[in-house]
Amino acid sequence: MFLNSDVLEILSRSGEHLFLVAVATIIAIAIGIPLGIVITRYPKLATPILGIANALQTIPSLAIFGFLISVPLLGGIGQNPAIIALILYALLPIIRNTYIGITSVDSAIREAGTGMGMTDWQLLTQVEIPLASGVILAGIRVATAISVGVATIAAAIGGGGLGVFIFRGLATLDNRLILTGAIPAAAIALGLDLSLGWIENRLRQQPIRLDKFDRKYAIIGSVFALLTAIAIGSNYVRSPETIAIGSKNFTEQIILGELLAQQIENNTKLKVTRQLNLGGTFICHEAVKTGKIAGYVEYTGTALTAVLKQEPIKDPQVVLDNITKAYTSQFQLAVMQPLGFENTFAFIIRNADAKKLKIKTLSEAAKYTPQMRGGFGYEFLERKDGYPAVSKTYGLKFAKIQQMEFSLMYPAIKQNQVDLIAANSTDGLIPILDLVILADDKKYFPPYQAVPIFNKSILTKHPELKPVIDRLAGAISTTDIQQMNYQVDNKSIPVDRVVREWLKSKKI
């Protein structure tokens, strides 16, 4: 059952999605058609230009998004890098179809035009482009369809759009949310494809004549261009009293991001935009470091080993002191006081398997792992405190290791696709799916206290932020966060409502 707020958000996200697609496609057309024309006049350029465009199309979209995060000016998080990525993906079909459409024009027609005294420009605008317009529009049609699909991934870097629902649904195992994003995206793709297909058929029947282009179409085009420019311009204008809060891409992080946002909104005059579900540690770290977001919640052990590349330390206070000092000097970031709970890595198996094998610890599980399938996140497999070191400590050797997105690990172990996963000790799905945590009996993992990380320049600009965030210090117990995770993951209660009720109960 959808509430009014759900409908409003669907409409809002659909608008964001259309904005991304429209802006990217228009810019891709403005670049792609001229390039396609150029390579018809200079054939030697055709192979390198088409080769580059083809190579860009083969790069995985997440890789392009990830690369753009660290690119100055054009990169970072939000709509800008998302639009850049969509442009890169849309270029190939537009350039290729423009080139094919023009070069496919019958040479006899060109010769006739030349014989009539036409210049190259007249031949292009009055003969070649009109005859090739159907093929060119077919390329635009393909580019638009690609953009609609790829735009769903933009949510991973805070670009908005309907992918927000899909990522949120994956994080909370909520098929309703996944469909909420997928169905409107499919409808947009189908609607745009049908519309462009109708125009394409009309152009094939009656090619457009650029020399007799109706004035009313010029006026309509100018108005549309003006509206697009205004929309793009508004994307760069943000009220000075607005800040952004981010989070990583799993339930607990989305809850904590929403908690920071509501705490700020409830106790200051600032408006908060949510850049939740951004991705892994390094995306959030880069975003807060560059000021794309004001803050997010990190875990001390992660900051120590993954970001600072230091060896694990067991003492929680020493870890906190080390990252506080290093974050200030290296990144100009402020490490706030711990929120009150710790979320460590947890090796998790099905309860039935634990009972069958009579294992409770990682040491006991080690002798069975050669017959097990492990399911681990990409970040965990690369981190200094992750799989390489912990497997050496315990002698873990798996029959097969399946790399997967964090949000897919619980569905995988539930459906018997893997036998053991490395997730978070506070995940609400652990009791729901009848899973158990194997004890870290050798005490390998460092402490992972949850701490807000904020950009120091933003704190200086808005001094009211620090005392408001400090009021959350020590306020969230392990039971609190487990209960909130449970409410979102098992009861499908919206994150904002769960956070609102918790804040109300604590009177913070």
XYZ file of C-alpha atoms in Angstrom:
508
model
C 0.000 0.000 0.000
C 1.434 3.361 -1.045
C 0.988 6.453 1.088
C 0.720 9.969 -0.321
C 4.361 10.522 0.629
C 5.325 7.450 -1.416
C 3.494 8.778 -4.482
C 5.121 12.175 -4.086
C 8.573 10.621 -3.805
C 7.940 8.412 -6.846
C 6.983 11.497 -8.837
C 9.970 13.412 -7.506
C 12.421 10.605 -8.290
C 10.857 10.131 -11.732
C 11.425 13.846 -12.368
C 15.067 13.492 -11.294
C 15.425 10.493 -13.582
C 13.952 12.331 -16.564
C 16.163 15.338 -15.834
C 19.315 13.200 -15.892
C 18.281 11.468 -19.108
C 17.125 14.650 -20.865
C 20.200 16.743 -20.041
C 22.638 13.931 -20.867
C 20.890 13.081 -24.137
C 20.704 16.715 -25.298
C 24.404 17.263 -24.596
C 25.285 13.925 -26.231
C 23.319 14.990 -29.336
C 25.112 18.349 -29.385
C 28.467 16.532 -29.300
C 27.672 13.333 -31.185
C 25.970 14.639 -34.333
C 28.750 17.175 -35.156
C 31.373 14.463 -34.524
C 29.462 12.089 -36.790
C 29.397 14.755 -39.501
C 33.103 15.546 -39.067
C 34.164 11.923 -39.631
C 32.129 11.791 -42.847
C 34.266 14.685 -44.123
C 37.538 13.330 -42.687
C 37.280 9.522 -43.004
C 40.689 8.963 -41.403
C 39.220 10.162 -38.111
C 36.360 7.653 -38.231
C 38.274 4.676 -36.843
C 39.841 6.432 -33.794
C 36.702 8.408 -32.875
C 34.359 5.431 -33.200
C 36.939 3.276 -31.413
C 37.083 5.634 -28.434
C 33.283 5.879 -28.270
C 33.011 2.101 -28.472
C 35.633 1.660 -25.729
C 33.720 4.020 -23.430
C 30.587 1.946 -23.982
C 32.355 -1.238 -22.847
C 33.511 0.216 -19.503
C 31.172 -0.912 -16.687
C 28.967 1.967 -15.558
C 29.945 1.593 -11.901
C 33.599 1.905 -12.906
C 32.906 5.181 -14.708
C 30.899 6.505 -11.744
C 33.672 5.464 -9.368
C 36.374 7.095 -11.494
C 34.451 10.368 -11.780
C 34.172 10.726 -7.997
C 37.796 11.892 -7.740
C 37.836 14.051 -10.892
C 38.035 17.794 -10.047
C 35.223 20.132 -11.141
C 33.237 17.577 -13.176
C 33.403 14.768 -10.632
C 32.432 14.192 -7.040
C 28.965 12.939 -6.164
C 25.510 14.072 -7.203
C 23.982 14.789 -10.584
C 27.049 16.262 -12.294
C 29.141 13.063 -12.543
C 25.982 11.079 -13.279
C 25.219 13.290 -16.278
C 28.834 13.051 -17.497
C 28.677 9.239 -17.321
C 25.365 9.152 -19.204
C 26.786 11.416 -21.921
C 29.728 9.064 -22.411
C 27.392 6.091 -22.776
C 25.053 7.916 -25.181
C 27.742 9.090 -27.606
C 28.430 5.861 -29.511
C 24.971 5.232 -31.051
C 24.576 8.918 -31.966
C 28.003 9.270 -33.595
C 27.750 5.897 -35.343
C 24.234 6.413 -36.708
C 25.041 9.939 -37.897
C 28.086 8.592 -39.721
C 26.241 5.585 -41.179
C 23.183 7.640 -42.119
C 25.152 10.253 -44.048
C 27.603 7.849 -45.710
C 24.688 5.645 -46.789
C 23.136 8.396 -48.912
C 23.221 7.306 -52.557
C 26.334 8.704 -54.253
C 24.246 9.525 -57.331
C 22.160 11.919 -55.240
C 25.325 13.646 -54.014
C 26.679 13.908 -57.535
C 23.396 15.404 -58.705
C 23.557 18.017 -55.951
C 27.152 18.850 -56.775
C 26.235 19.122 -60.451
C 23.535 21.638 -59.528
C 26.212 23.830 -57.946
C 25.524 23.031 -54.285
C 28.249 23.818 -51.781
C 29.307 21.138 -49.284
C 27.259 22.875 -46.567
C 24.176 22.991 -48.780
C 24.671 19.357 -49.730
C 24.922 18.426 -46.054
C 21.959 20.445 -44.777
C 19.608 20.096 -47.744
C 20.338 16.572 -48.944
C 22.391 14.350 -46.618
C 20.989 15.198 -43.191
C 17.343 15.191 -44.390
C 17.814 11.740 -45.968
C 19.777 10.458 -42.960
C 17.441 11.958 -40.315
C 15.594 8.682 -39.728
C 18.817 6.771 -39.113
C 20.184 9.559 -36.888
C 17.013 9.550 -34.799
C 17.299 5.764 -34.460
C 20.695 6.368 -32.838
C 19.193 8.973 -30.510
C 16.468 6.467 -29.657
C 19.065 3.842 -28.681
C 21.067 6.423 -26.698
C 17.954 7.472 -24.771
C 17.106 3.873 -23.871
C 20.678 3.307 -22.663
C 20.540 6.498 -20.585
C 17.281 5.516 -18.873
C 18.800 2.200 -17.787
C 22.206 3.496 -16.725
C 20.599 6.417 -14.842
C 19.300 3.964 -12.237
C 22.908 3.384 -11.139
C 23.385 7.122 -10.581
C 21.827 6.668 -7.136
C 25.043 4.932 -6.060
C 26.853 8.298 -6.155
C 23.989 10.480 -4.956
C 22.667 11.336 -8.416
C 19.060 10.653 -7.428
C 16.534 9.177 -9.810
C 14.533 5.968 -9.574
C 17.647 3.956 -8.714
C 17.266 5.300 -5.159
C 14.313 2.938 -4.673
C 16.176 0.006 -6.220
C 19.284 0.426 -4.053
C 17.147 1.004 -0.979
C 15.170 -2.142 -1.754
C 18.352 -4.194 -2.207
C 19.718 -2.889 1.090
C 16.540 -3.817 2.992
C 15.499 -6.906 0.979
C 12.257 -5.116 0.111
C 10.931 -6.235 -3.290
C 8.241 -3.550 -3.122
C 10.890 -0.848 -3.172
C 12.797 -2.538 -5.990
C 9.629 -2.638 -8.107
C 8.837 0.943 -7.110
C 12.025 1.978 -8.885
C 12.038 -0.572 -11.688
C 8.451 -0.178 -12.947
C 8.502 3.629 -13.443
C 11.968 3.356 -15.039
C 10.641 0.754 -17.471
C 7.590 2.941 -18.157
C 9.817 5.957 -18.882
C 12.012 3.896 -21.205
C 8.987 2.474 -23.031
C 7.276 5.860 -23.316
C 10.361 7.600 -24.673
C 11.083 4.746 -27.056
C 7.544 4.761 -28.465
C 7.580 8.542 -28.855
C 10.939 8.599 -30.602
C 9.929 5.586 -32.683
C 6.853 7.455 -33.929
C 8.998 10.472 -34.868
C 11.539 8.186 -36.536
C 8.836 6.603 -38.721
C 7.526 10.051 -39.687
C 11.007 11.174 -40.679
C 11.550 8.078 -42.796
C 8.282 8.826 -44.628
C 8.910 12.564 -44.926
C 12.525 13.631 -44.291
C 12.967 16.968 -42.587
C 14.086 19.905 -44.751
C 16.472 22.143 -42.857
C 16.201 24.894 -45.464
C 12.420 25.040 -44.960
C 12.330 24.515 -41.228
C 9.093 25.936 -39.879
C 9.500 28.979 -37.625
C 7.171 27.504 -35.026
C 9.540 24.544 -34.548
C 12.409 26.974 -34.054
C 10.398 28.813 -31.389
C 9.465 25.558 -29.645
C 13.089 24.423 -29.778
C 14.315 27.726 -28.360
C 11.838 27.598 -25.486
C 12.815 24.008 -24.715
C 16.513 24.933 -24.787
C 15.855 27.864 -22.450
C 13.945 25.677 -19.984
C 16.730 23.081 -20.100
C 19.343 25.773 -19.444
C 17.326 27.040 -16.472
C 17.002 23.509 -15.121
C 20.742 22.910 -15.506
C 21.537 26.262 -13.920
C 19.274 25.560 -10.958
C 21.197 22.356 -10.394
C 24.279 24.422 -9.603
C 22.502 26.871 -7.318
C 22.060 25.723 -3.743
C 20.840 27.752 -0.830
C 23.716 28.615 1.524
C 21.535 27.311 4.354
C 21.401 23.798 2.888
C 23.838 20.986 3.699
C 24.054 17.366 2.582
C 24.328 14.262 4.739
C 25.538 10.970 3.267
C 25.687 7.286 4.121
C 27.036 3.984 2.849
C 24.910 1.428 1.069
C 23.341 -0.777 3.735
C 20.399 -0.488 6.115
C 22.221 0.594 9.244
C 24.114 3.313 7.400
C 20.942 4.656 5.791
C 19.363 4.787 9.259
C 22.360 6.634 10.706
C 22.416 9.082 7.802
C 18.722 9.808 8.311
C 19.383 10.165 12.052
C 22.004 12.868 11.465
C 19.714 14.620 8.979
C 16.689 14.689 11.302
C 18.802 15.719 14.296
C 20.104 18.703 12.316
C 16.687 19.649 10.942
C 15.034 19.370 14.360
C 17.556 21.553 16.149
C 18.812 24.081 13.602
C 17.424 26.231 10.816
C 19.455 24.349 8.234
C 17.835 22.344 5.449
C 19.304 18.924 4.797
C 19.521 17.069 1.509
C 19.973 13.309 1.839
C 22.743 11.639 -0.169
C 22.047 8.258 1.384
C 23.086 4.905 -0.046
C 26.163 6.390 -1.727
C 28.207 3.206 -1.894
C 31.203 1.975 0.077
C 33.635 3.566 2.492
C 35.801 5.324 -0.067
C 32.935 7.022 -1.889
C 31.657 8.502 1.376
C 35.160 9.441 2.486
C 35.887 11.233 -0.781
C 32.507 12.987 -0.650
C 32.981 14.384 2.866
C 36.631 15.251 2.219
C 35.711 17.374 -0.807
C 32.681 18.924 0.898
C 30.109 17.278 -1.372
C 28.475 16.132 1.837
C 28.823 17.726 5.263
C 29.107 14.447 7.126
C 28.332 10.766 7.493
C 28.840 8.010 10.077
C 32.006 5.916 9.894
C 33.346 3.057 12.033
C 36.648 3.574 13.845
C 38.200 0.255 12.793
C 37.303 0.963 9.176
C 38.814 4.450 9.345
C 42.001 3.059 10.883
C 42.639 0.121 8.560
C 40.800 0.888 5.308
C 41.250 4.665 5.038
C 44.477 5.290 6.966
C 46.014 1.912 6.016
C 47.279 1.320 9.562
C 47.620 -2.010 11.344
C 44.649 -3.112 13.511
C 44.743 -1.918 17.141
C 42.678 -3.521 19.898
C 42.254 -0.579 22.304
C 39.109 1.431 21.340
C 40.384 4.710 22.809
C 43.757 4.449 21.077
C 41.992 3.789 17.758
C 39.715 6.801 18.297
C 42.638 9.043 19.246
C 44.682 7.918 16.233
C 41.968 8.531 13.657
C 40.959 11.842 15.250
C 44.504 13.144 14.910
C 45.092 11.723 11.425
C 41.743 12.848 10.005
C 42.362 16.382 11.219
C 45.891 16.672 9.851
C 45.504 14.721 6.593
C 41.931 15.406 5.511
C 40.715 18.419 7.542
C 37.888 16.268 8.862
C 36.417 16.297 12.363
C 35.822 13.002 14.158
C 32.920 13.406 16.584
C 32.288 11.438 19.765
C 31.138 7.789 19.354
C 27.391 7.286 19.086
C 27.396 4.520 21.678
C 27.532 1.188 19.834
C 30.060 -0.897 17.967
C 29.402 -2.730 14.706
C 32.136 -5.208 13.974
C 32.541 -7.573 11.060
C 30.722 -10.834 11.684
C 31.174 -14.195 10.011
C 27.679 -15.574 9.722
C 26.268 -19.014 8.886
C 22.856 -20.641 8.942
C 21.833 -21.781 12.420
C 20.989 -25.244 11.077
C 24.533 -25.637 9.713
C 26.075 -24.432 12.981
C 24.115 -27.043 14.923
C 24.860 -29.788 12.403
C 28.612 -29.103 12.436
C 28.638 -28.203 16.163
C 30.606 -25.000 15.624
C 30.408 -21.683 17.460
C 33.719 -19.983 16.661
C 35.787 -19.119 13.618
C 38.527 -21.463 14.790
C 36.046 -24.351 14.879
C 34.666 -23.399 11.480
C 38.110 -23.293 9.822
C 38.320 -27.077 9.306
C 34.974 -27.075 7.459
C 35.574 -24.062 5.175
C 37.246 -26.149 2.401
C 33.756 -27.574 1.793
C 32.001 -24.198 2.132
C 31.112 -21.411 -0.305
C 31.979 -17.971 1.030
C 30.044 -14.842 0.102
C 31.943 -11.577 0.664
C 31.615 -7.941 -0.340
C 34.119 -6.379 -2.714
C 35.426 -3.999 -0.071
C 35.897 -6.755 2.537
C 38.007 -8.790 0.101
C 40.375 -5.842 -0.433
C 40.579 -4.214 2.994
C 43.624 -4.546 5.213
C 41.412 -5.718 8.073
C 39.347 -7.868 5.716
C 39.510 -11.338 4.231
C 43.246 -11.652 3.337
C 44.410 -11.064 6.920
C 41.577 -12.756 8.812
C 41.807 -15.863 6.623
C 45.529 -16.053 7.427
C 44.828 -15.629 11.137
C 42.277 -18.465 11.224
C 43.514 -20.586 8.321
C 40.308 -20.158 6.321
C 40.258 -21.808 2.885
C 36.965 -21.912 0.994
C 35.909 -24.236 -1.799
C 34.621 -21.157 -3.614
C 34.425 -17.446 -2.862
C 31.588 -15.477 -4.404
C 32.166 -11.731 -4.639
C 28.933 -9.758 -4.386
C 27.327 -6.461 -3.489
C 26.761 -6.180 0.269
C 22.970 -6.060 -0.116
C 22.951 -9.415 -1.947
C 24.714 -11.462 0.742
C 21.663 -12.149 2.885
C 19.479 -13.287 -0.047
C 22.401 -15.503 -1.140
C 22.799 -17.275 2.201
C 19.038 -17.539 2.639
C 18.708 -19.247 -0.762
C 21.660 -21.614 -0.056
C 23.802 -20.038 -2.763
C 26.592 -19.486 -0.229
C 27.308 -21.060 3.161
C 29.124 -18.312 5.063
C 29.121 -14.520 4.712
C 30.969 -11.612 6.312
C 28.485 -8.923 7.277
C 27.770 -6.654 10.250
C 27.167 -7.771 13.825
C 24.204 -5.404 14.260
C 22.284 -6.439 11.126
C 18.581 -6.912 11.791
C 18.346 -9.782 9.297
C 20.525 -12.121 11.374
C 17.739 -13.299 13.730
C 15.067 -12.946 11.048
C 16.767 -15.449 8.724
C 17.770 -17.764 11.596
C 21.467 -17.071 11.202
C 24.214 -17.122 13.834
C 27.464 -15.196 14.269
C 30.653 -17.212 14.689
C 32.703 -15.845 17.562
C 35.959 -14.047 16.745
C 37.727 -16.178 19.380
C 41.220 -14.927 18.485
C 40.037 -11.312 18.822
C 41.324 -10.416 15.380
C 39.036 -7.531 14.459
C 39.735 -4.022 15.813
C 36.973 -1.998 17.522
C 34.382 -0.529 15.180
C 32.712 2.273 17.119
C 30.226 4.330 15.095
C 31.410 7.960 14.881
C 30.113 10.928 12.863
C 32.720 12.357 10.461
C 32.232 15.988 9.366
C 33.975 18.365 7.007
C 35.744 20.963 9.180
C 35.183 23.898 6.829
C 31.437 23.215 6.873
C 31.497 23.009 10.683
C 33.282 26.379 10.745
C 30.675 27.861 8.419
C 27.826 26.399 10.508
C 29.045 26.333 14.127
C 25.583 25.286 15.310
C 26.158 21.808 13.865
C 28.726 20.455 16.328
C 26.724 20.856 19.573
C 23.670 19.338 17.885
C 25.605 16.263 16.711
C 27.405 15.985 20.062
C 24.024 15.426 21.719
C 23.945 12.023 19.993
C 27.188 10.924 21.704
C 26.634 7.674 23.586
C 22.895 7.793 22.912
C 22.539 4.755 20.628
C 22.969 1.367 22.267
C 23.615 -1.878 20.415
C 20.039 -2.891 21.226
C 18.739 0.400 19.803
C 20.464 0.000 16.460
C 19.562 -3.678 16.184
C 15.921 -2.800 16.840
C 15.967 -0.035 14.229
C 17.608 -2.376 11.714
C 14.947 -4.974 12.510
C 12.098 -2.518 12.002
C 13.402 -1.513 8.580
C 14.527 -4.945 7.357
C 11.776 -7.150 8.766
C 8.762 -4.901 9.220
C 9.457 -2.712 6.172
C 8.836 0.445 8.193
C 10.185 3.502 6.332
C 13.578 4.639 7.586
C 12.456 8.208 8.259
C 9.598 6.989 10.474
C 11.858 4.602 12.420
C 14.348 7.386 13.092
C 11.649 9.911 13.952
C 10.099 7.588 16.542
C 13.478 6.752 18.056
C 14.428 10.417 18.429
C 11.039 11.136 19.961
C 11.440 8.293 22.473
C 14.908 9.481 23.510
C 13.933 13.172 23.639
C 17.330 14.182 22.287
